[in-house]
PDB file of C-alpha atoms and ligand atoms in Angstrom:
ATOM      1  CA  MET K 443     103.722 193.163 132.630  1.00 94.00           C
ATOM      2  CA  PHE K 444     101.055 194.012 130.531  1.00 98.00           C
ATOM      3  CA  THR K 445     102.295 194.825 126.746  1.00 98.00           C
ATOM      4  CA  HIS K 446      98.775 195.354 124.927  1.00 98.00           C
ATOM      5  CA  ALA K 447      95.190 196.276 125.374  1.00 98.00           C
ATOM      6  CA  ILE K 448      92.046 196.215 123.315  1.00 99.00           C
ATOM      7  CA  VAL K 449      89.657 199.129 123.644  1.00 99.00           C
ATOM      8  CA  ARG K 450      86.716 200.350 121.661  1.00 99.00           C
ATOM      9  CA  THR K 451      85.897 203.926 120.848  1.00 98.00           C
ATOM     10  CA  PRO K 452      82.311 204.956 122.482  1.00 98.00           C
ATOM     11  CA  GLY K 453      79.417 205.272 119.887  1.00 98.00           C
ATOM     12  CA  ALA K 454      77.042 208.240 119.414  1.00 98.00           C
ATOM     13  CA  ASN K 455      74.464 206.209 121.283  1.00 98.00           C
ATOM     14  CA  PHE K 456      76.653 205.725 124.227  1.00 98.00           C
ATOM     15  CA  ASP K 457      73.919 206.961 126.464  1.00 98.00           C
ATOM     16  CA  ALA K 458      71.462 204.175 125.138  1.00 98.00           C
ATOM     17  CA  GLY K 459      73.542 201.842 127.131  1.00 98.00           C
ATOM     18  CA  LEU K 460      72.420 199.831 130.487  1.00 98.00           C
ATOM     19  CA  THR K 461      72.745 201.683 133.802  1.00 97.00           C
ATOM     20  CA  THR K 462      71.439 201.681 137.023  1.00 95.00           C
ATOM     21  CA  ALA K 463      73.116 204.758 137.937  1.00 95.00           C
ATOM     22  CA  SER K 464      71.238 208.203 138.817  1.00 93.00           C
ATOM     23  CA  PHE K 465      74.072 210.693 137.880  1.00 96.00           C
ATOM     24  CA  GLY K 466      72.030 212.123 134.655  1.00 96.00           C
ATOM     25  CA  ARG K 467      72.997 211.441 130.797  1.00 97.00           C
ATOM     26  CA  PRO K 468      76.414 211.127 129.835  1.00 98.00           C
ATOM     27  CA  LEU K 469      77.387 214.323 127.829  1.00 98.00           C
ATOM     28  CA  PHE K 470      79.170 212.673 124.461  1.00 98.00           C
ATOM     29  CA  ASP K 471      82.007 215.224 123.933  1.00 98.00           C
ATOM     30  CA  LEU K 472      82.898 214.653 127.678  1.00 98.00           C
ATOM     31  CA  VAL K 473      82.838 210.960 126.904  1.00 98.00           C
ATOM     32  CA  LEU K 474      85.335 210.974 123.893  1.00 98.00           C
ATOM     33  CA  LYS K 475      87.689 213.425 126.301  1.00 98.00           C
ATOM     34  CA  GLN K 476      87.928 211.015 128.972  1.00 98.00           C
ATOM     35  CA  TYR K 477      88.043 208.082 126.347  1.00 98.00           C
ATOM     36  CA  GLU K 478      91.007 209.596 125.065  1.00 98.00           C
ATOM     37  CA  SER K 479      92.699 210.504 128.080  1.00 98.00           C
ATOM     38  CA  TYR K 480      92.111 206.946 129.487  1.00 98.00           C
ATOM     39  CA  CYS K 481      93.658 205.601 126.206  1.00 98.00           C
ATOM     40  CA  GLN K 482      96.648 208.040 126.397  1.00 98.00           C
ATOM     41  CA  ALA K 483      97.101 206.529 130.213  1.00 98.00           C
ATOM     42  CA  LEU K 484      97.354 203.394 129.170  1.00 98.00           C
ATOM     43  CA  VAL K 485     100.269 204.304 126.692  1.00 98.00           C
ATOM     44  CA  VAL K 486     101.946 206.067 129.000  1.00 98.00           C
ATOM     45  CA  CYS K 487     101.854 202.626 131.238  1.00 98.00           C
ATOM     46  CA  GLY K 488     103.900 201.116 128.237  1.00 98.00           C
ATOM     47  CA  LEU K 489     101.016 199.484 126.451  1.00 98.00           C
ATOM     48  CA  THR K 490     100.290 199.146 122.779  1.00 98.00           C
ATOM     49  CA  LEU K 491      96.358 199.606 121.841  1.00 98.00           C
ATOM     50  CA  THR K 492      94.470 198.037 119.418  1.00 98.00           C
ATOM     51  CA  PRO K 493      91.653 200.550 118.795  1.00 98.00           C
ATOM     52  CA  LEU K 494      88.530 199.447 117.382  1.00 98.00           C
ATOM     53  CA  GLU K 495      85.740 201.547 115.769  1.00 98.00           C
ATOM     54  CA  PRO K 496      82.366 202.358 117.631  1.00 98.00           C
ATOM     55  CA  ASP K 497      79.616 199.803 116.908  1.00 98.00           C
ATOM     56  CA  LEU K 498      76.362 201.349 117.244  1.00 98.00           C
ATOM     57  CA  ARG K 499      74.660 198.099 117.448  1.00 98.00           C
ATOM     58  CA  PHE K 500      76.002 197.442 120.955  1.00 98.00           C
ATOM     59  CA  PRO K 501      75.903 200.839 122.902  1.00 98.00           C
ATOM     60  CA  ASP K 502      77.586 199.067 126.029  1.00 98.00           C
ATOM     61  CA  SER K 503      80.364 197.877 123.437  1.00 98.00           C
ATOM     62  CA  THR K 504      82.797 200.336 124.803  1.00 98.00           C
ATOM     63  CA  PHE K 505      83.080 198.333 127.718  1.00 98.00           C
ATOM     64  CA  VAL K 506      85.275 195.526 126.097  1.00 98.00           C
ATOM     65  CA  GLU K 507      86.516 194.026 129.447  1.00 98.00           C
ATOM     66  CA  ASP K 508      83.317 192.139 129.515  1.00 98.00           C
ATOM     67  CA  THR K 509      83.821 190.111 126.502  1.00 98.00           C
ATOM     68  CA  ALA K 510      86.630 188.046 127.190  1.00 98.00           C
ATOM     69  CA  ILE K 511      88.987 187.026 130.124  1.00 98.00           C
ATOM     70  CA  LEU K 512      93.020 187.024 128.851  1.00 98.00           C
ATOM     71  CA  THR K 513      95.351 185.227 130.755  1.00 98.00           C
ATOM     72  CA  PRO K 514      98.941 184.413 129.807  1.00 97.00           C
ATOM     73  CA  ARG K 515      98.199 181.038 129.505  1.00 98.00           C
ATOM     74  CA  GLY K 516      95.309 181.464 127.303  1.00 98.00           C
ATOM     75  CA  ALA K 517      92.139 183.423 126.589  1.00 98.00           C
ATOM     76  CA  ILE K 518      87.879 182.648 127.517  1.00 99.00           C
ATOM     77  CA  LEU K 519      85.248 184.181 125.334  1.00 98.00           C
ATOM     78  CA  ALA K 520      82.294 185.647 127.711  1.00 98.00           C
ATOM     79  CA  ARG K 521      79.137 185.338 127.367  1.00 98.00           C
ATOM     80  CA  PRO K 522      77.292 188.751 128.487  1.00 98.00           C
ATOM     81  CA  GLY K 523      74.656 188.410 130.962  1.00 98.00           C
ATOM     82  CA  ALA K 524      72.397 191.298 129.690  1.00 98.00           C
ATOM     83  CA  SER K 525      71.002 190.246 126.386  1.00 98.00           C
ATOM     84  CA  SER K 526      71.531 193.532 124.803  1.00 98.00           C
ATOM     85  CA  ARG K 527      75.236 192.812 125.186  1.00 98.00           C
ATOM     86  CA  GLU K 528      75.396 189.052 123.897  1.00 97.00           C
ATOM     87  CA  GLY K 529      76.240 190.151 120.565  1.00 98.00           C
ATOM     88  CA  GLU K 530      79.268 191.718 121.603  1.00 98.00           C
ATOM     89  CA  VAL K 531      81.326 188.675 121.512  1.00 98.00           C
ATOM     90  CA  GLU K 532      81.030 187.629 117.912  1.00 98.00           C
ATOM     91  CA  VAL K 533      81.996 191.437 117.338  1.00 98.00           C
ATOM     92  CA  ILE K 534      85.404 191.302 119.079  1.00 98.00           C
ATOM     93  CA  ARG K 535      86.266 187.768 118.184  1.00 98.00           C
ATOM     94  CA  PRO K 536      88.413 188.100 115.376  1.00 98.00           C
ATOM     95  CA  THR K 537      90.614 190.864 117.320  1.00 98.00           C
ATOM     96  CA  ILE K 538      90.506 188.186 120.170  1.00 98.00           C
ATOM     97  CA  LEU K 539      91.784 185.565 117.467  1.00 98.00           C
ATOM     98  CA  ASN K 540      94.682 187.655 116.392  1.00 98.00           C
ATOM     99  CA  PHE K 541      96.432 187.558 119.626  1.00 98.00           C
ATOM    100  CA  PHE K 542      94.798 183.973 121.085  1.00 98.00           C
ATOM    101  CA  PRO K 543      94.405 181.645 118.189  1.00 96.00           C
ATOM    102  CA  SER K 544      92.093 179.120 119.885  1.00 96.00           C
ATOM    103  CA  PRO K 545      90.286 180.828 122.895  1.00 98.00           C
ATOM    104  CA  ARG K 546      88.010 178.478 124.935  1.00 98.00           C
ATOM    105  CA  THR K 547      84.282 179.705 125.206  1.00 98.00           C
ATOM    106  CA  ILE K 548      81.331 180.150 127.820  1.00 98.00           C
ATOM    107  CA  ASP K 549      77.932 178.204 126.308  1.00 98.00           C
ATOM    108  CA  PRO K 550      74.305 178.460 127.283  1.00 98.00           C
ATOM    109  CA  PRO K 551      72.976 178.263 129.850  1.00 98.00           C
ATOM    110  CA  GLY K 552      76.183 179.896 131.261  1.00 98.00           C
ATOM    111  CA  THR K 553      76.261 183.752 131.249  1.00 98.00           C
ATOM    112  CA  LEU K 554      79.549 185.267 132.353  1.00 98.00           C
ATOM    113  CA  ASP K 555      80.663 188.719 132.023  1.00 98.00           C
ATOM    114  CA  GLY K 556      84.516 189.667 132.430  1.00 98.00           C
ATOM    115  CA  GLY K 557      83.944 192.064 135.273  1.00 98.00           C
ATOM    116  CA  ASP K 558      83.249 189.792 137.146  1.00 98.00           C
ATOM    117  CA  ILE K 559      86.668 188.207 136.958  1.00 98.00           C
ATOM    118  CA  CYS K 560      89.438 189.373 139.446  1.00 98.00           C
ATOM    119  CA  GLU K 561      92.728 187.499 138.656  1.00 98.00           C
ATOM    120  CA  ALA K 562      95.006 187.422 141.847  1.00 97.00           C
ATOM    121  CA  GLY K 563      98.149 185.930 140.805  1.00 95.00           C
ATOM    122  CA  ASN K 564      97.706 182.671 139.945  1.00 97.00           C
ATOM    123  CA  HIS K 565      94.105 182.353 141.588  1.00 97.00           C
ATOM    124  CA  PHE K 566      90.735 184.015 139.949  1.00 98.00           C
ATOM    125  CA  PHE K 567      87.902 185.043 142.045  1.00 98.00           C
ATOM    126  CA  ILE K 568      84.896 184.409 140.123  1.00 98.00           C
ATOM    127  CA  GLY K 569      81.858 186.857 141.104  1.00 98.00           C
ATOM    128  CA  LEU K 570      78.397 185.397 140.712  1.00 98.00           C
ATOM    129  CA  SER K 571      76.074 188.251 139.991  1.00 98.00           C
ATOM    130  CA  HIS K 572      73.173 189.074 138.023  1.00 98.00           C
ATOM    131  CA  ARG K 573      75.319 188.892 135.065  1.00 98.00           C
ATOM    132  CA  THR K 574      77.288 186.039 135.611  1.00 98.00           C
ATOM    133  CA  ASN K 575      75.564 182.703 136.789  1.00 98.00           C
ATOM    134  CA  GLU K 576      76.578 179.570 138.487  1.00 98.00           C
ATOM    135  CA  GLU K 577      76.774 177.779 135.091  1.00 98.00           C
ATOM    136  CA  GLY K 578      78.926 180.361 133.532  1.00 99.00           C
ATOM    137  CA  ALA K 579      81.341 180.249 136.677  1.00 99.00           C
ATOM    138  CA  ARG K 580      81.311 176.450 136.647  1.00 98.00           C
ATOM    139  CA  GLN K 581      82.688 176.746 132.952  1.00 99.00           C
ATOM    140  CA  LEU K 582      84.866 179.259 133.804  1.00 99.00           C
ATOM    141  CA  ALA K 583      86.585 177.555 136.798  1.00 99.00           C
ATOM    142  CA  ALA K 584      87.001 174.422 134.310  1.00 98.00           C
ATOM    143  CA  HIS K 585      88.701 176.519 131.782  1.00 98.00           C
ATOM    144  CA  LEU K 586      91.150 178.040 134.216  1.00 98.00           C
ATOM    145  CA  ALA K 587      91.636 174.945 135.811  1.00 98.00           C
ATOM    146  CA  GLY K 588      93.007 173.314 132.407  1.00 98.00           C
ATOM    147  CA  PHE K 589      95.511 176.282 132.268  1.00 98.00           C
ATOM    148  CA  GLY K 590      96.786 175.251 135.717  1.00 98.00           C
ATOM    149  CA  TYR K 591      94.829 178.167 137.762  1.00 98.00           C
ATOM    150  CA  THR K 592      92.919 177.716 140.596  1.00 98.00           C
ATOM    151  CA  SER K 593      89.805 179.735 141.132  1.00 98.00           C
ATOM    152  CA  SER K 594      86.593 180.277 143.730  1.00 98.00           C
ATOM    153  CA  THR K 595      83.149 181.966 143.641  1.00 98.00           C
ATOM    154  CA  PHE K 596      81.931 184.800 145.462  1.00 98.00           C
ATOM    155  CA  ASP K 597      78.636 185.717 145.310  1.00 98.00           C
ATOM    156  CA  ILE K 598      77.726 189.800 144.814  1.00 98.00           C
ATOM    157  CA  ARG K 599      73.745 189.022 144.531  1.00 98.00           C
ATOM    158  CA  SER K 600      72.837 190.580 147.566  1.00 96.00           C
ATOM    159  CA  ILE K 601      74.972 193.749 147.148  1.00 96.00           C
ATOM    160  CA  PRO K 602      72.765 195.883 145.152  1.00 94.00           C
ATOM    161  CA  SER K 603      75.578 198.770 145.009  1.00 94.00           C
ATOM    162  CA  ILE K 604      77.807 197.164 142.396  1.00 97.00           C
ATOM    163  CA  LEU K 605      77.195 195.322 139.352  1.00 97.00           C
ATOM    164  CA  HIS K 606      80.168 193.196 139.154  1.00 98.00           C
ATOM    165  CA  LEU K 607      82.659 191.856 141.447  1.00 98.00           C
ATOM    166  CA  LYS K 608      85.429 194.078 140.177  1.00 98.00           C
ATOM    167  CA  SER K 609      83.021 197.435 140.833  1.00 98.00           C
ATOM    168  CA  GLY K 610      84.322 196.578 144.640  1.00 98.00           C
ATOM    169  CA  ILE K 611      87.739 194.668 144.323  1.00 98.00           C
ATOM    170  CA  ALA K 612      90.873 195.200 142.308  1.00 98.00           C
ATOM    171  CA  CYS K 613      94.230 192.986 142.554  1.00 98.00           C
ATOM    172  CA  ILE K 614      96.911 195.399 142.400  1.00 98.00           C
ATOM    173  CA  ASN K 615      99.669 193.014 142.818  1.00 95.00           C
ATOM    174  CA  ASP K 616     100.253 189.092 143.608  1.00 90.00           C
ATOM    175  CA  ASN K 617      99.627 189.873 147.518  1.00 94.00           C
ATOM    176  CA  THR K 618      97.502 193.287 147.919  1.00 98.00           C
ATOM    177  CA  LEU K 619      93.645 193.825 147.283  1.00 98.00           C
ATOM    178  CA  VAL K 620      91.819 197.103 147.179  1.00 98.00           C
ATOM    179  CA  VAL K 621      88.702 196.054 148.413  1.00 98.00           C
ATOM    180  CA  MET K 622      85.471 197.967 149.328  1.00 98.00           C
ATOM    181  CA  GLU K 623      84.722 197.844 152.976  1.00 96.00           C
ATOM    182  CA  GLU K 624      81.571 195.546 152.650  1.00 95.00           C
ATOM    183  CA  LEU K 625      83.855 192.516 151.101  1.00 96.00           C
ATOM    184  CA  ALA K 626      87.157 193.270 152.851  1.00 96.00           C
ATOM    185  CA  GLY K 627      86.117 190.805 155.785  1.00 95.00           C
ATOM    186  CA  ASP K 628      85.502 187.860 153.610  1.00 96.00           C
ATOM    187  CA  VAL K 629      87.533 184.922 154.676  1.00 96.00           C
ATOM    188  CA  GLN K 630      88.716 184.568 150.963  1.00 96.00           C
ATOM    189  CA  PHE K 631      90.417 187.948 151.082  1.00 97.00           C
ATOM    190  CA  LYS K 632      91.919 187.480 154.516  1.00 94.00           C
ATOM    191  CA  LYS K 633      95.548 186.348 153.430  1.00 94.00           C
ATOM    192  CA  PHE K 634      95.949 189.547 151.200  1.00 97.00           C
ATOM    193  CA  ASN K 635      97.183 192.560 152.034  1.00 97.00           C
ATOM    194  CA  ARG K 636      93.740 194.805 151.804  1.00 98.00           C
ATOM    195  CA  ILE K 637      93.742 198.578 150.830  1.00 98.00           C
ATOM    196  CA  LYS K 638      90.020 198.957 152.352  1.00 98.00           C
ATOM    197  CA  VAL K 639      87.934 201.687 150.431  1.00 98.00           C
ATOM    198  CA  SER K 640      85.429 203.209 152.481  1.00 97.00           C
ATOM    199  CA  GLU K 641      81.917 203.718 151.506  1.00 96.00           C
ATOM    200  CA  PRO K 642      81.811 206.953 150.041  1.00 97.00           C
ATOM    201  CA  GLU K 643      84.878 206.454 147.969  1.00 98.00           C
ATOM    202  CA  SER K 644      83.410 202.571 146.871  1.00 97.00           C
ATOM    203  CA  TYR K 645      83.207 203.496 143.296  1.00 98.00           C
ATOM    204  CA  ALA K 646      87.342 204.088 143.466  1.00 98.00           C
ATOM    205  CA  ALA K 647      87.569 200.171 144.448  1.00 98.00           C
ATOM    206  CA  ASN K 648      87.475 199.902 140.858  1.00 98.00           C
ATOM    207  CA  CYS K 649      90.981 200.736 139.948  1.00 98.00           C
ATOM    208  CA  VAL K 650      93.349 199.060 137.752  1.00 98.00           C
ATOM    209  CA  ARG K 651      97.194 198.200 137.911  1.00 98.00           C
ATOM    210  CA  VAL K 652      98.910 198.602 134.677  1.00 98.00           C
ATOM    211  CA  ASN K 653     102.470 197.751 134.880  1.00 98.00           C
ATOM    212  CA  HIS K 654     104.231 200.564 137.101  1.00 97.00           C
ATOM    213  CA  ARG K 655     100.999 202.500 137.900  1.00 98.00           C
ATOM    214  CA  VAL K 656      97.683 202.211 139.178  1.00 98.00           C
ATOM    215  CA  LEU K 657      95.003 203.602 137.342  1.00 98.00           C
ATOM    216  CA  VAL K 658      92.561 205.384 139.885  1.00 98.00           C
ATOM    217  CA  ALA K 659      89.158 207.596 139.037  1.00 98.00           C
ATOM    218  CA  GLU K 660      89.595 211.158 140.152  1.00 98.00           C
ATOM    219  CA  GLY K 661      87.938 212.578 143.177  1.00 98.00           C
ATOM    220  CA  TYR K 662      88.515 209.904 145.735  1.00 98.00           C
ATOM    221  CA  PRO K 663      91.548 211.455 147.703  1.00 98.00           C
ATOM    222  CA  GLN K 664      91.740 208.801 150.707  1.00 98.00           C
ATOM    223  CA  LEU K 665      92.205 205.819 148.350  1.00 98.00           C
ATOM    224  CA  THR K 666      94.909 207.913 146.516  1.00 98.00           C
ATOM    225  CA  ALA K 667      96.774 208.335 149.744  1.00 98.00           C
ATOM    226  CA  ASP K 668      96.310 205.113 150.889  1.00 98.00           C
ATOM    227  CA  LEU K 669      97.876 203.658 147.260  1.00 98.00           C
ATOM    228  CA  HIS K 670     100.598 206.323 148.007  1.00 98.00           C
ATOM    229  CA  ALA K 671     101.092 205.178 151.589  1.00 98.00           C
ATOM    230  CA  ASN K 672     101.729 201.754 150.398  1.00 98.00           C
ATOM    231  CA  GLY K 673     104.223 202.294 147.846  1.00 98.00           C
ATOM    232  CA  PHE K 674     102.022 202.515 144.521  1.00 98.00           C
ATOM    233  CA  ASN K 675     102.008 205.085 141.930  1.00 98.00           C
ATOM    234  CA  PRO K 676      98.479 206.038 141.146  1.00 98.00           C
ATOM    235  CA  LEU K 677      97.508 207.850 137.869  1.00 98.00           C
ATOM    236  CA  ILE K 678      94.174 209.738 138.457  1.00 98.00           C
ATOM    237  CA  LEU K 679      91.481 209.847 135.517  1.00 98.00           C
ATOM    238  CA  ASP K 680      88.103 211.758 135.419  1.00 98.00           C
ATOM    239  CA  MET K 681      85.624 209.121 135.067  1.00 98.00           C
ATOM    240  CA  SER K 682      82.299 211.136 135.270  1.00 98.00           C
ATOM    241  CA  GLU K 683      80.808 210.076 132.259  1.00 98.00           C
ATOM    242  CA  PHE K 684      81.312 206.167 132.662  1.00 98.00           C
ATOM    243  CA  GLN K 685      80.472 206.333 136.073  1.00 98.00           C
ATOM    244  CA  LYS K 686      76.977 207.637 134.634  1.00 98.00           C
ATOM    245  CA  MET K 687      76.701 204.231 132.517  1.00 98.00           C
ATOM    246  CA  ASP K 688      78.049 202.052 135.774  1.00 98.00           C
ATOM    247  CA  GLY K 689      81.184 201.543 134.118  1.00 98.00           C
ATOM    248  CA  GLY K 690      84.763 201.965 135.429  1.00 96.00           C
ATOM    249  CA  LEU K 691      88.405 202.089 134.682  1.00 98.00           C
ATOM    250  CA  SER K 692      88.648 198.131 134.319  1.00 98.00           C
ATOM    251  CA  CYS K 693      85.987 197.705 131.938  1.00 98.00           C
ATOM    252  CA  LEU K 694      87.488 200.062 129.237  1.00 98.00           C
ATOM    253  CA  SER K 695      90.198 197.705 128.035  1.00 98.00           C
ATOM    254  CA  LEU K 696      91.079 194.298 128.032  1.00 98.00           C
ATOM    255  CA  ARG K 697      94.860 194.096 128.796  1.00 98.00           C
ATOM    256  CA  PHE K 698      97.128 191.291 128.319  1.00 98.00           C
TER     257      PHE K 698
HETATM  258  C1  CIR X1033      76.438 197.348 131.583  1.00 65.44           C
HETATM  259  O1  CIR X1033      75.617 197.697 132.346  1.00 65.44           O
HETATM  260  O2  CIR X1033      76.558 196.454 131.412  1.00 65.44           O
HETATM  261  C2  CIR X1033      77.193 198.713 131.233  1.00 65.44           C
HETATM  262  N1  CIR X1033      76.527 199.437 131.234  1.00 65.44           N
HETATM  263  C3  CIR X1033      78.460 198.863 132.314  1.00 65.44           C
HETATM  264  C4  CIR X1033      79.485 197.701 132.064  1.00 65.44           C
HETATM  265  C5  CIR X1033      80.714 197.950 133.200  1.00 65.44           C
HETATM  266  N2  CIR X1033      81.342 196.894 132.699  1.00 65.44           N
HETATM  267  C6  CIR X1033      82.108 196.342 134.109  1.00 65.44           C
HETATM  268  O3  CIR X1033      82.229 197.077 135.403  1.00 65.44           O
HETATM  269  N3  CIR X1033      83.333 195.625 133.592  1.00 65.44           N
END
């Protein structure tokens, strides 16, 4: 069970962040409205929020997930692979220290975005992406091993439609993955119950289990129905403005 989440309000220059999407510019009023609904949803799921102020130096800094990996046994500060985001870790460090007094770090030349790390019980899948390199993955695997967790890497560099591993996969209980079709057949995922997400709904694969609910993006009826059919309780949120900046549900919070 999670009890807390760290979130950061989007800044007025949110639309200056990185993106590969071609859905147009985000509408800032709607960004804030969707962010508020997201925060309310976390509260409905039983979490106490630590809300951080917008930081205009870092337009992508509302995507706090990329700055750290928080586990029940300890934290690791990430080292984002995009140079415009590197400074976000120093900014969030004091907040993480309030909850995790001695976080491990990812050091140069390692790079690692939290969005590439998928926790599946005591095992972690580490995505190798255009943000997370082999050295970052190696350092994280060593830290996780020190905490008593296992890990394995999964290379997504040849899959242009996803930025991070968790853009295409979510673990919603120890035994169940929501996974986009392109990844679903991989041998690493075969021992899990897999709820497959077809190509037209692939954005929705970035869903998040938060205690008794699964947060799911609005507009993806097949995945929503499949979650119900598998005994999960989806909570639907409009994510249109975050999708314009390559963001999804998991990236907007650090949950622990
Ligand atoms: C970026 O490109 O870094 C941001 N615009 C989006 C980050 C999304 N983060 C995530 O999926 N964990």
